Short mmCIF file of C-alpha atoms (C1' of nucleotides) in Angstrom, two decimals:
data_model
loop_
_atom_site.label_atom_id
_atom_site.label_comp_id
_atom_site.label_asym_id
_atom_site.label_seq_id
_atom_site.Cartn_x
_atom_site.Cartn_y
_atom_site.Cartn_z
CA UNK U 1102 92.01 181.33 127.65
CA UNK U 1103 95.69 181.61 128.07
CA UNK U 1104 98.04 179.27 127.45
CA UNK U 1105 99.49 178.53 131.52
CA UNK U 1106 102.54 177.05 131.90
CA UNK U 1107 101.97 174.31 134.12
CA UNK U 1108 104.89 173.79 136.98
CA UNK U 1109 106.37 170.58 136.94
CA UNK U 1110 105.60 168.33 139.63
CA UNK U 1111 106.93 168.52 143.08
CA UNK U 1112 109.55 165.91 142.99
CA UNK U 1113 111.04 167.25 139.45
CA UNK U 1114 111.50 170.61 140.79
CA UNK U 1115 113.29 169.21 143.96
CA UNK U 1116 115.64 166.51 141.61
CA UNK U 1117 116.55 169.36 139.97
CA UNK U 1118 117.22 171.52 142.77
CA UNK U 1119 119.21 168.81 144.01
CA UNK U 1120 121.12 168.41 140.97
CA UNK U 1121 121.67 172.15 140.41
CA UNK U 1122 123.38 172.05 143.99
CA UNK U 1123 125.87 169.38 142.74
CA UNK U 1124 126.42 170.82 139.11
CA UNK U 1125 127.14 174.56 141.07
CA UNK U 1126 129.50 172.86 143.40
CA UNK U 1127 127.90 173.26 146.31
CA UNK U 1128 127.17 169.50 147.01
CA UNK U 1129 130.71 167.87 146.47
CA UNK U 1130 131.33 164.33 145.54
CA UNK U 1131 131.65 162.45 149.26
CA UNK U 1132 129.65 164.66 150.64
CA UNK U 1133 126.41 163.85 152.65
CA UNK U 1134 122.82 164.76 151.86
CA UNK U 1135 121.12 166.42 154.75
CA UNK U 1136 118.37 163.89 156.10
CA UNK U 1137 115.45 162.79 154.09
CA UNK U 1138 113.53 164.31 156.94
CA UNK U 1139 115.94 167.41 157.10
CA UNK U 1140 115.41 168.18 153.26
CA UNK U 1141 111.34 167.71 153.59
CA UNK U 1142 111.39 170.40 155.87
CA UNK U 1143 113.26 172.62 154.24
CA UNK U 1144 111.75 172.02 150.61
CA UNK U 1145 108.71 171.62 152.56
CA UNK U 1146 107.71 169.00 150.73
CA UNK U 1147 106.50 165.69 152.36
CA UNK U 1148 109.12 162.96 152.62
CA UNK U 1149 107.90 160.49 150.03
CA UNK U 1150 108.42 163.52 147.52
CA UNK U 1151 111.65 163.46 148.41
CA UNK U 1152 112.34 160.16 148.30
CA UNK U 1153 110.78 160.13 144.72
CA UNK U 1154 113.07 163.02 143.56
CA UNK U 1155 116.31 160.83 144.76
CA UNK U 1156 115.15 157.70 143.33
CA UNK U 1157 115.75 158.71 139.96
CA UNK U 1158 119.19 160.20 141.01
CA UNK U 1159 119.83 156.97 143.02
CA UNK U 1160 119.05 155.02 139.29
CA UNK U 1161 120.99 157.25 137.33
CA UNK U 1162 124.08 156.96 139.96
CA UNK U 1163 124.57 160.00 141.36
CA UNK U 1164 123.07 159.38 144.97
CA UNK U 1165 123.92 156.53 146.36
CA UNK U 1166 121.71 155.69 149.55
CA UNK U 1167 123.56 153.88 153.18
CA UNK U 1168 120.81 152.50 155.24
CA UNK U 1169 121.68 153.92 158.64
CA UNK U 1170 124.28 156.51 157.53
CA UNK U 1171 122.67 158.59 155.10
CA UNK U 1172 122.77 159.68 151.70
CA UNK U 1173 126.05 160.29 149.42
CA UNK U 1174 126.72 162.04 146.46
CA UNK U 1175 129.00 158.89 144.38
CA UNK U 1176 132.30 159.56 144.66
CA UNK U 1177 134.03 159.09 141.13
CA UNK U 1178 136.89 157.04 143.19
CA UNK U 1179 134.24 154.42 143.93
CA UNK U 1180 135.31 151.11 142.68
CA UNK U 1181 131.87 150.80 140.63
CA UNK U 1182 132.57 154.01 139.09
CA UNK U 1183 136.01 153.73 138.55
CA UNK U 1184 135.37 150.19 136.14
CA UNK U 1185 131.89 151.87 134.99
CA UNK U 1186 133.85 153.15 131.57
CA UNK U 1187 136.09 150.46 131.45
CA UNK U 1188 135.32 148.34 128.32
CA UNK U 1189 138.89 146.26 127.13
CA UNK U 1190 138.90 142.71 127.82
CA UNK U 1191 141.52 139.92 126.48
CA UNK U 1192 140.16 137.55 123.92
CA UNK U 1193 139.48 134.90 126.90
CA UNK U 1194 137.06 137.44 128.40
CA UNK U 1195 139.60 138.55 131.26
CA UNK U 1196 139.44 142.25 131.91
CA UNK U 1197 142.53 143.69 130.62
CA UNK U 1198 144.08 145.73 134.09
CA UNK U 1199 145.75 148.96 132.20
CA UNK U 1200 148.18 151.30 134.01
CA UNK U 1201 148.60 154.45 132.23
CA UNK U 1202 152.03 156.10 131.06
CA UNK U 1203 151.58 159.34 130.18
CA UNK U 1204 153.69 160.49 126.57
CA UNK U 1205 152.82 163.58 125.97
CA UNK U 1206 150.68 166.46 126.81
CA UNK U 1207 150.20 169.66 124.62
CA UNK U 1208 147.81 172.81 124.06
CA UNK U 1209 146.89 173.10 120.37
CA UNK U 1210 144.53 173.97 118.06
CA UNK U 1211 141.98 171.74 117.54
CA UNK U 1212 141.10 169.50 114.44
CA UNK U 1213 137.82 169.11 112.58
CA UNK U 1214 136.69 166.01 114.26
CA UNK U 1215 137.96 167.28 117.63
CA UNK U 1216 135.54 170.08 117.18
CA UNK U 1217 132.55 168.31 116.00
CA UNK U 1218 132.95 166.06 118.64
CA UNK U 1219 133.33 168.37 121.46
CA UNK U 1220 130.95 171.10 120.23
CA UNK U 1221 133.91 173.75 119.55
CA UNK U 1222 134.29 176.55 118.17
CA UNK U 1223 136.75 176.61 115.18
CA UNK U 1224 139.41 178.68 116.57
CA UNK U 1225 138.68 176.77 120.13
CA UNK U 1226 142.15 175.38 121.73
CA UNK U 1227 142.12 171.71 123.22
CA UNK U 1228 144.74 169.82 125.48
CA UNK U 1229 145.95 166.88 123.60
CA UNK U 1230 147.10 163.78 125.87
CA UNK U 1231 148.87 160.66 124.16
CA UNK U 1232 149.01 157.89 126.87
CA UNK U 1233 150.52 153.88 126.58
CA UNK U 1234 148.06 151.38 128.50
CA UNK U 1235 150.05 148.50 129.25
CA UNK U 1236 149.31 145.42 131.39
CA UNK U 1237 152.48 144.09 133.21
CA UNK U 1238 154.86 146.74 131.12
CA UNK U 1239 153.29 144.81 127.92
CA UNK U 1240 151.63 147.71 126.03
CA UNK U 1241 148.46 147.09 124.72
CA UNK U 1242 146.51 150.42 124.20
CA UNK U 1243 147.51 153.66 122.59
CA UNK U 1244 145.79 156.75 123.52
CA UNK U 1245 144.49 160.27 121.85
CA UNK U 1246 142.63 162.05 124.74
CA UNK U 1247 141.53 165.90 123.72
CA UNK U 1248 139.93 167.96 126.09
CA UNK U 1249 138.97 171.56 125.85
CA UNK U 1250 141.73 173.76 127.06
CA UNK U 1251 139.22 176.21 128.66
CA UNK U 1252 136.86 173.56 131.06
CA UNK U 1253 140.85 171.87 131.92
CA UNK U 1254 143.24 174.67 132.30
CA UNK U 1255 144.12 173.34 135.75
CA UNK U 1256 144.56 169.83 135.12
CA UNK U 1257 147.85 169.36 136.07
CA UNK U 1258 149.63 165.89 134.87
CA UNK U 1259 153.20 165.35 134.53
CA UNK U 1260 154.80 163.66 131.23
CA UNK U 1261 156.50 160.62 131.40
CA UNK U 1262 155.18 159.67 134.46
CA UNK U 1263 153.27 156.25 135.48
CA UNK U 1264 149.62 157.99 136.13
CA UNK U 1265 148.43 156.47 138.98
CA UNK U 1266 144.74 157.71 139.27
CA UNK U 1267 142.14 157.26 136.50
CA UNK U 1268 142.27 160.22 134.42
CA UNK U 1269 138.42 160.44 135.01
CA UNK U 1270 139.23 160.76 139.07
CA UNK U 1271 141.61 163.75 137.97
CA UNK U 1272 139.12 165.31 136.27
CA UNK U 1273 136.89 165.74 138.89
CA UNK U 1274 139.11 166.50 141.07
CA UNK U 1275 141.36 169.10 139.85
CA UNK U 1276 138.63 170.79 137.46
CA UNK U 1277 135.10 169.96 138.76
CA UNK U 1278 134.13 168.03 135.75
CA UNK U 1279 132.35 164.67 136.08
CA UNK U 1280 131.99 162.13 133.54
CA UNK U 1281 128.25 160.93 133.80
CA UNK U 1282 127.85 158.90 130.68
CA UNK U 1283 129.54 158.17 127.43
CA UNK U 1284 129.37 157.28 123.44
CA UNK U 1285 131.50 155.29 122.23
CA UNK U 1286 132.09 154.03 118.20
CA UNK U 1287 134.40 150.94 117.47
CA UNK U 1288 135.83 150.89 114.18
CA UNK U 1289 139.09 149.25 112.01
CA UNK U 1290 141.95 151.03 111.56
CA UNK U 1291 145.33 150.63 110.14
CA UNK U 1292 147.72 151.62 112.86
CA UNK U 1293 149.25 155.02 112.35
CA UNK U 1294 153.02 155.10 112.87
CA UNK U 1295 152.90 156.81 116.55
CA UNK U 1296 150.64 153.60 117.18
CA UNK U 1297 152.21 151.04 115.76
CA UNK U 1298 155.64 151.98 117.32
CA UNK U 1299 154.00 152.16 120.89
CA UNK U 1300 152.30 148.82 120.55
CA UNK U 1301 155.36 146.92 118.59
CA UNK U 1302 152.96 146.34 115.99
CA UNK U 1303 153.99 147.11 112.11
CA UNK U 1304 152.03 150.26 110.83
CA UNK U 1305 149.53 149.83 108.91
CA UNK U 1306 148.22 146.38 110.31
CA UNK U 1307 144.46 146.65 111.43
CA UNK U 1308 143.62 147.82 114.71
CA UNK U 1309 140.53 147.99 116.93
CA UNK U 1310 140.01 151.91 117.16
CA UNK U 1311 137.38 153.05 119.54
CA UNK U 1312 136.21 157.05 119.45
CA UNK U 1313 134.37 157.59 122.96
CA UNK U 1314 132.92 161.15 124.01
CA UNK U 1315 132.39 161.59 127.47
CA UNK U 1316 129.34 164.06 128.81
CA UNK U 1317 129.08 165.82 132.00
CA UNK U 1318 126.48 165.50 134.53
CA UNK U 1319 125.25 168.78 132.56
CA UNK U 1320 125.21 166.78 129.18
CA UNK U 1321 128.10 168.84 127.55
CA UNK U 1322 131.02 166.70 125.86
CA UNK U 1323 133.97 167.11 127.85
CA UNK U 1324 136.23 164.44 126.33
CA UNK U 1325 137.00 163.24 123.13
CA UNK U 1326 138.95 159.75 123.27
CA UNK U 1327 140.60 157.87 120.48
CA UNK U 1328 141.65 154.08 121.59
CA UNK U 1329 144.02 152.10 119.77
CA UNK U 1330 143.90 148.69 120.71
CA UNK U 1331 145.38 145.23 118.27
CA UNK U 1332 144.95 142.66 121.31
CA UNK U 1333 142.37 143.28 122.95
CA UNK U 1334 138.68 143.43 122.86
CA UNK U 1335 135.77 145.90 123.44
CA UNK U 1336 132.96 144.43 125.29
CA UNK U 1337 129.53 146.21 125.81
CA UNK U 1338 126.26 144.80 127.86
CA UNK U 1339 123.07 146.01 126.91
CA UNK U 1340 119.70 146.19 128.01
CA UNK T 214 118.52 131.95 168.59
CA UNK T 215 117.71 130.13 165.20
CA UNK T 216 118.38 132.13 162.26
CA UNK T 217 114.93 132.80 160.94
CA UNK T 218 114.92 133.28 156.76
CA UNK T 219 113.56 136.81 156.32
CA UNK T 220 110.86 137.07 153.77
CA UNK T 221 111.69 139.88 151.47
CA UNK T 222 109.50 142.39 150.94
CA UNK T 223 105.62 142.79 149.92
CA UNK T 224 106.93 144.74 146.96
CA UNK T 225 109.39 142.62 145.76
CA UNK T 226 107.29 139.56 146.27
CA UNK T 227 104.70 141.11 143.90
CA UNK T 228 107.09 142.14 141.31
CA UNK T 229 107.97 138.40 141.45
CA UNK T 230 104.81 137.26 140.94
CA UNK T 231 104.18 139.24 138.26
CA UNK T 232 107.64 138.46 136.50
CA UNK T 233 106.50 135.02 136.95
CA UNK T 234 103.36 135.28 135.19
CA UNK T 235 104.90 136.89 132.44
CA UNK T 236 107.77 134.05 132.00
CA UNK T 237 105.08 131.57 132.12
CA UNK T 238 102.88 132.88 129.36
CA UNK T 239 100.12 133.90 131.95
CA UNK T 240 100.46 137.45 131.13
CA UNK T 241 101.97 138.05 127.34
CA UNK T 242 103.52 140.94 125.67
CA UNK T 243 100.83 143.05 124.66
CA UNK T 244 98.54 142.63 127.18
CA UNK T 245 97.10 144.92 130.15
CA UNK T 246 97.60 144.17 133.59
CA UNK T 247 94.79 144.62 135.88
CA UNK T 248 94.65 148.01 137.26
CA UNK T 249 96.79 148.93 140.39
CA UNK T 250 93.64 149.10 142.40
CA UNK T 251 92.79 145.76 141.40
CA UNK T 252 96.01 144.19 141.76
CA UNK T 253 96.35 145.75 145.28
CA UNK T 254 92.79 143.95 146.06
CA UNK T 255 94.29 140.91 144.47
CA UNK T 256 97.47 140.74 146.41
CA UNK T 257 96.10 142.59 149.30
CA UNK T 258 98.67 145.09 149.63
CA UNK T 259 97.94 148.54 149.12
CA UNK T 260 98.23 150.61 145.94
CA UNK T 261 101.70 152.39 146.64
CA UNK T 262 103.37 148.81 147.15
CA UNK T 263 101.91 147.73 143.86
CA UNK T 264 103.23 151.24 141.98
CA UNK T 265 106.55 150.26 144.04
CA UNK T 266 106.66 146.50 142.53
CA UNK T 267 105.66 147.90 138.57
CA UNK T 268 108.33 150.75 139.05
CA UNK T 269 111.37 148.72 138.25
CA UNK T 270 109.83 146.45 135.76
CA UNK T 271 108.71 150.01 133.90
CA UNK T 272 112.88 151.19 134.33
CA UNK T 273 113.54 147.67 132.87
CA UNK T 274 111.51 148.55 130.02
CA UNK T 275 109.42 145.27 130.64
CA UNK T 276 106.15 147.36 131.43
CA UNK T 277 104.91 150.42 129.83
CA UNK T 278 102.38 152.92 131.78
CA UNK T 279 99.79 154.58 129.36
CA UNK T 280 98.55 157.33 132.00
CA UNK T 281 94.39 156.83 131.62
CA UNK T 282 94.66 153.50 130.07
CA UNK T 283 96.68 151.37 131.69
CA UNK T 284 99.83 149.36 132.14
CA UNK T 285 100.78 147.34 129.56
CA UNK T 286 103.47 144.05 128.92
CA UNK T 287 105.94 145.62 126.26
CA UNK T 288 105.09 144.37 122.67
CA UNK T 289 108.61 143.25 121.45
CA UNK T 290 107.20 144.65 118.38
CA UNK T 291 107.44 148.67 119.42
CA UNK T 292 109.95 150.42 118.22
CA UNK T 293 112.02 151.72 121.55
CA UNK T 294 112.36 147.63 121.85
CA UNK T 295 112.85 146.87 117.80
CA UNK T 296 115.92 149.45 117.76
CA UNK T 297 117.09 148.62 121.71
CA UNK T 298 119.53 146.11 120.37
CA UNK T 299 120.59 147.72 117.21
CA UNK T 300 124.36 148.98 117.36
CA UNK T 301 125.27 149.31 113.80
CA UNK T 302 125.69 152.82 112.12
CA UNK T 303 127.74 154.58 108.82
CA UNK T 304 131.27 156.23 109.38
CA UNK T 305 129.12 159.15 109.65
CA UNK T 306 126.90 157.84 112.58
CA UNK T 307 123.47 157.61 110.44
CA UNK T 308 121.75 154.50 111.73
CA UNK T 309 122.40 151.45 109.22
CA UNK T 310 118.71 150.50 108.25
CA UNK T 311 119.50 147.05 107.68
CA UNK T 312 117.22 144.34 105.76
CA UNK T 313 118.01 140.55 106.54
CA UNK T 314 117.91 138.00 103.96
CA UNK T 315 118.11 134.29 105.07
CA UNK T 316 120.70 132.08 103.41
CA UNK T 317 120.64 129.12 105.58
CA UNK T 318 118.91 127.42 108.10
CA UNK T 319 120.58 123.98 109.60
CA UNK T 320 120.06 122.11 112.53
CA UNK T 321 123.73 120.71 113.72
CA UNK T 322 126.29 119.72 116.61
CA UNK T 323 127.33 122.71 118.52
CA UNK T 324 130.85 124.20 118.45
CA UNK T 325 133.52 124.37 121.56
CA UNK T 326 132.48 128.18 121.14
CA UNK T 327 128.55 128.04 121.05
CA UNK T 328 128.35 125.18 124.18
CA UNK T 329 130.84 127.70 126.15
CA UNK T 330 128.72 130.68 125.27
CA UNK T 331 125.17 128.89 125.49
CA UNK T 332 126.06 127.21 128.42
CA UNK T 333 125.05 124.12 126.71
CA UNK T 334 126.21 120.18 127.12
CA UNK T 335 128.92 119.02 124.42
CA UNK T 336 126.10 117.00 122.48
CA UNK T 337 123.44 119.04 122.38
CA UNK T 338 122.18 120.09 119.03
CA UNK T 339 121.65 123.96 117.91
CA UNK T 340 119.96 125.66 114.62
CA UNK T 341 122.57 127.96 113.21
CA UNK T 342 120.76 130.57 110.93
CA UNK T 343 123.36 132.35 108.26
CA UNK T 344 121.95 135.79 107.27
CA UNK T 345 122.59 138.71 104.67
CA UNK T 346 122.13 142.18 106.10
CA UNK T 347 121.96 144.71 103.18
CA UNK T 348 120.46 148.23 102.85
CA UNK T 349 119.19 149.22 99.84
CA UNK T 350 120.50 146.16 98.20
CA UNK T 351 124.64 146.90 99.47
CA UNK T 352 125.32 143.84 101.59
CA UNK T 353 126.94 145.32 104.83
CA UNK T 354 126.24 142.67 107.46
CA UNK T 355 127.00 138.98 106.94
CA UNK T 356 125.90 137.01 110.42
CA UNK T 357 125.50 133.46 111.94
CA UNK T 358 123.32 132.67 114.75
CA UNK T 359 123.43 129.99 116.94
CA UNK T 360 120.08 129.37 119.07
CA UNK T 361 119.72 126.12 121.05
CA UNK T 362 117.37 123.82 119.17
CA UNK T 363 115.42 122.10 122.05
CA UNK T 364 114.00 125.62 122.99
CA UNK T 365 113.55 126.59 119.63
CA UNK T 366 112.20 123.59 117.63
CA UNK T 367 109.21 125.65 116.76
CA UNK T 368 111.07 128.61 115.10
CA UNK T 369 109.46 128.91 111.17
CA UNK T 370 111.46 130.57 108.86
CA UNK T 371 111.75 129.93 105.19
CA UNK T 372 115.35 129.73 103.63
CA UNK T 373 116.42 132.00 100.74
CA UNK T 374 113.60 134.45 101.31
CA UNK T 375 113.74 138.22 103.26
CA UNK T 376 113.10 138.08 106.62
CA UNK T 377 110.72 141.08 107.00
CA UNK T 378 110.15 141.04 110.86
CA UNK T 379 113.12 141.30 113.16
CA UNK T 380 114.35 137.66 114.59
CA UNK T 381 113.60 138.70 118.17
CA UNK T 382 110.13 139.30 117.18
CA UNK T 383 109.67 135.91 116.07
CA UNK T 384 111.86 134.05 118.70
CA UNK T 385 108.95 135.61 121.37
CA UNK T 386 105.95 134.87 118.76
CA UNK T 387 106.86 131.62 117.77
CA UNK T 388 109.02 130.35 120.55
CA UNK T 389 107.97 132.19 123.46
CA UNK T 390 111.51 133.51 124.07
CA UNK T 391 111.85 137.32 124.85
CA UNK T 392 115.32 139.07 124.45
CA UNK T 393 115.82 141.02 127.86
CA UNK T 394 119.47 141.64 127.57
CA UNK T 395 122.84 140.79 125.65
CA UNK T 396 126.53 141.25 126.02
CA UNK T 397 128.63 142.37 122.88
CA UNK T 398 132.21 141.72 122.34
CA UNK T 399 133.87 143.30 119.75
CA UNK T 400 137.15 142.19 118.08
CA UNK T 401 139.06 142.28 114.59
CA UNK T 402 139.04 139.18 112.56
CA UNK T 403 140.32 138.57 108.70
CA UNK T 404 137.28 137.94 106.63
CA UNK T 405 136.15 133.86 106.43
CA UNK T 406 135.93 133.20 102.85
CA UNK T 407 131.87 132.74 102.84
CA UNK T 408 131.99 136.46 104.56
CA UNK T 409 134.07 137.67 101.93
CA UNK T 410 132.30 136.31 99.53
CA UNK T 411 128.71 137.74 100.77
CA UNK T 412 130.22 141.13 101.34
CA UNK T 413 131.71 141.55 98.07
CA UNK T 414 135.29 142.00 99.86
CA UNK T 415 139.07 139.64 99.67
CA UNK T 416 138.56 136.81 102.19
CA UNK T 417 141.32 137.49 104.61
CA UNK T 418 140.64 141.17 104.91
CA UNK T 419 140.25 142.71 108.24
CA UNK T 420 136.47 143.62 109.55
CA UNK T 421 134.88 143.59 112.84
CA UNK T 422 133.16 140.82 114.24
CA UNK T 423 130.66 141.44 116.84
CA UNK T 424 130.26 138.30 119.07
CA UNK T 425 126.60 138.50 121.07
CA UNK T 426 125.12 136.57 123.84
CA UNK T 427 121.41 137.48 124.07
CA UNK T 428 119.94 136.26 127.57
CA UNK T 429 116.04 135.92 127.98
CA UNK T 430 113.95 137.36 130.54
CA UNK T 431 114.95 134.55 132.44
CA UNK T 432 118.55 135.23 132.35
CA UNK T 433 119.56 132.08 130.43
CA UNK T 434 121.77 132.74 127.04
CA UNK T 435 119.16 131.67 124.04
CA UNK T 436 121.30 133.46 121.27
CA UNK T 437 124.73 132.97 120.17
CA UNK T 438 125.69 135.59 117.42
CA UNK T 439 128.44 136.51 115.40
CA UNK T 440 128.28 139.20 112.96
CA UNK T 441 130.87 140.61 110.33
CA UNK T 442 131.36 143.85 108.92
CA UNK T 443 133.51 146.15 107.11
CA UNK T 444 131.60 149.33 106.27
CA UNK T 445 130.03 149.53 109.57
CA UNK T 446 131.04 150.69 112.65
CA UNK T 447 129.73 149.78 116.48
CA UNK T 448 128.36 151.88 119.04
CA UNK T 449 127.56 151.69 122.43
CA UNK T 450 126.41 154.51 124.80
CA UNK T 451 127.47 153.84 128.72
CA UNK T 452 126.12 155.41 132.28
"C1'" DG F 690 81.21 160.23 133.93
"C1'" DA F 691 83.76 156.16 134.79
"C1'" DG F 692 88.27 154.27 135.19
"C1'" DT F 693 92.94 154.67 134.63
"C1'" DG F 694 97.80 155.96 135.94
"C1'" DG F 695 100.14 160.36 138.07
"C1'" DT F 696 101.31 163.26 142.18
"C1'" DC F 697 101.33 163.92 147.03
"C1'" DT F 698 100.51 163.85 151.93
"C1'" DA F 699 101.41 162.10 157.73
"C1'" DG F 700 101.93 158.87 159.65
"C1'" DA F 701 103.46 153.66 161.35
"C1'" DC F 702 106.49 150.80 162.15
"C1'" DC F 703 111.05 148.14 161.03
"C1'" DA F 704 116.24 147.58 160.31
"C1'" DC F 705 120.69 149.72 160.76
"C1'" DC F 706 124.69 152.64 162.13
"C1'" DC F 707 127.43 154.53 164.93
"C1'" DA F 708 128.72 156.87 169.64
"C1'" DG K 661 119.25 155.52 171.98
"C1'" DG K 662 119.12 158.71 168.43
"C1'" DG K 663 119.24 159.58 163.73
"C1'" DT K 664 119.17 157.75 159.23
"C1'" DG K 665 117.21 155.39 155.42
"C1'" DG K 666 113.36 151.41 153.52
"C1'" DT K 667 109.03 149.82 153.83
"C1'" DC K 668 104.16 149.86 153.78
"C1'" DT K 669 99.41 152.10 154.36
"C1'" DA K 670 95.39 154.94 153.47
"C1'" DG K 671 93.46 158.30 151.22
"C1'" DA K 672 93.08 162.54 148.57
"C1'" DC K 673 93.54 165.11 144.49
"C1'" DC K 674 94.75 165.67 139.88
"C1'" DA K 675 94.91 164.61 134.64
"C1'" DC K 676 94.26 161.77 130.92
"C1'" DT K 677 91.73 157.84 127.93
"C1'" DC K 678 87.62 156.30 126.03
"C1'" DA K 679 82.68 155.43 125.31
#
DNA sequence: GAGTGGTCTAGACCACCCA
DNA sequence: GGGTGGTCTAGACCACTCA
């Protein structure tokens, strides 16, 4: 007997079809899906199977059901999304409310670490953004953000200006890249000169360094971010 | 018209009924649930509703379905559980495999911070465990663990002995307390004398300090743990 | 082969939103 | 009131495990 490649369950096929439409931009954040009944007709499956397909996407936070209104692709600007990747708090546990100020933005050759973290070839260009993040005018975090130049050609942010929007929202709006998840690594570092200057601490004093790799809906690494802070703490909830 | 307290959906009632049985120890980790058909009969609901009730618990990692065998309360000793709260890696990303060696175990009065983290009254007693965690004989982490004496009376571990089992497994086996989730807070500290001594570093040198509050299935804080390390990093995956 | 979970259907009724 | 998601049912058939 031949080994027959068994086709996956209908609800998984439906889920992937939806996911494909989202990834390809035919369904965009903020859009509503067709109604469950409509989808069931379109795909020639039952409503229960449509629900099962969307269940997973709802759990993943990609879709949001609104009773009586419809099912929406979660816009990255919603509050939940906005603070989903937010991980700095004051020593007393109060969340830090950080405004970002752009310091520089350059296109350059990637370092070895950039290449490793972002799965880039050795000659690939990246855009490097440095920012200072402050609360009530007090700088608390210094950031270096590396993103593949190729994917983020269209990103437009002006240097030396306050950044009013979350950068993940800019990624989505301007470049169609949506951050789905991230891996953070927290370590101790001795403040580099630029960090010391920006945070008003002595260069070489111990600071927390958070290295983050953010991945897109299609699970490709799209951002490598390093955040230095001496005054704040990093928090994480595990289940 | 009177405001009628509306009864929650059947699947939620069923889920909570199951949860109660687990919390009360009538269903224990490792046990199998009655079959879906059986549960449906017992509770006078349909199989579909039983499935919906258990879906959430499966997602939360409390239950595990085994096709053709049954549905099991996840034993805390399974690999997935064992490494669920495991958050230290080497700088190269390789997970640290830490064996624990118990240094001391004392019952004493709680500090202000213990009380705050564990929601204790000011006169409540705690058990304080200190451990050294090493990989291949090299000490990498120093830990102080505080747990409410009242809940953990029965905890039996001998001082100055290697701890062969995960401590969360001991909590569960000896005291019936199952860790469901934890909140971690990562900060910089200057190594206290005891930490410096145990980790072979100078007292006062900068180290990573992870403060963890672990909560039980019923969402009560049951452990406050402080882990100091200079050689390792803390990792976290966010979605 | 008996018993379990896994998928799928068709349809009922309810609760909510909005024009 | 018409359309949407939310709950619930009863039953079919499949796939896996274990004796």
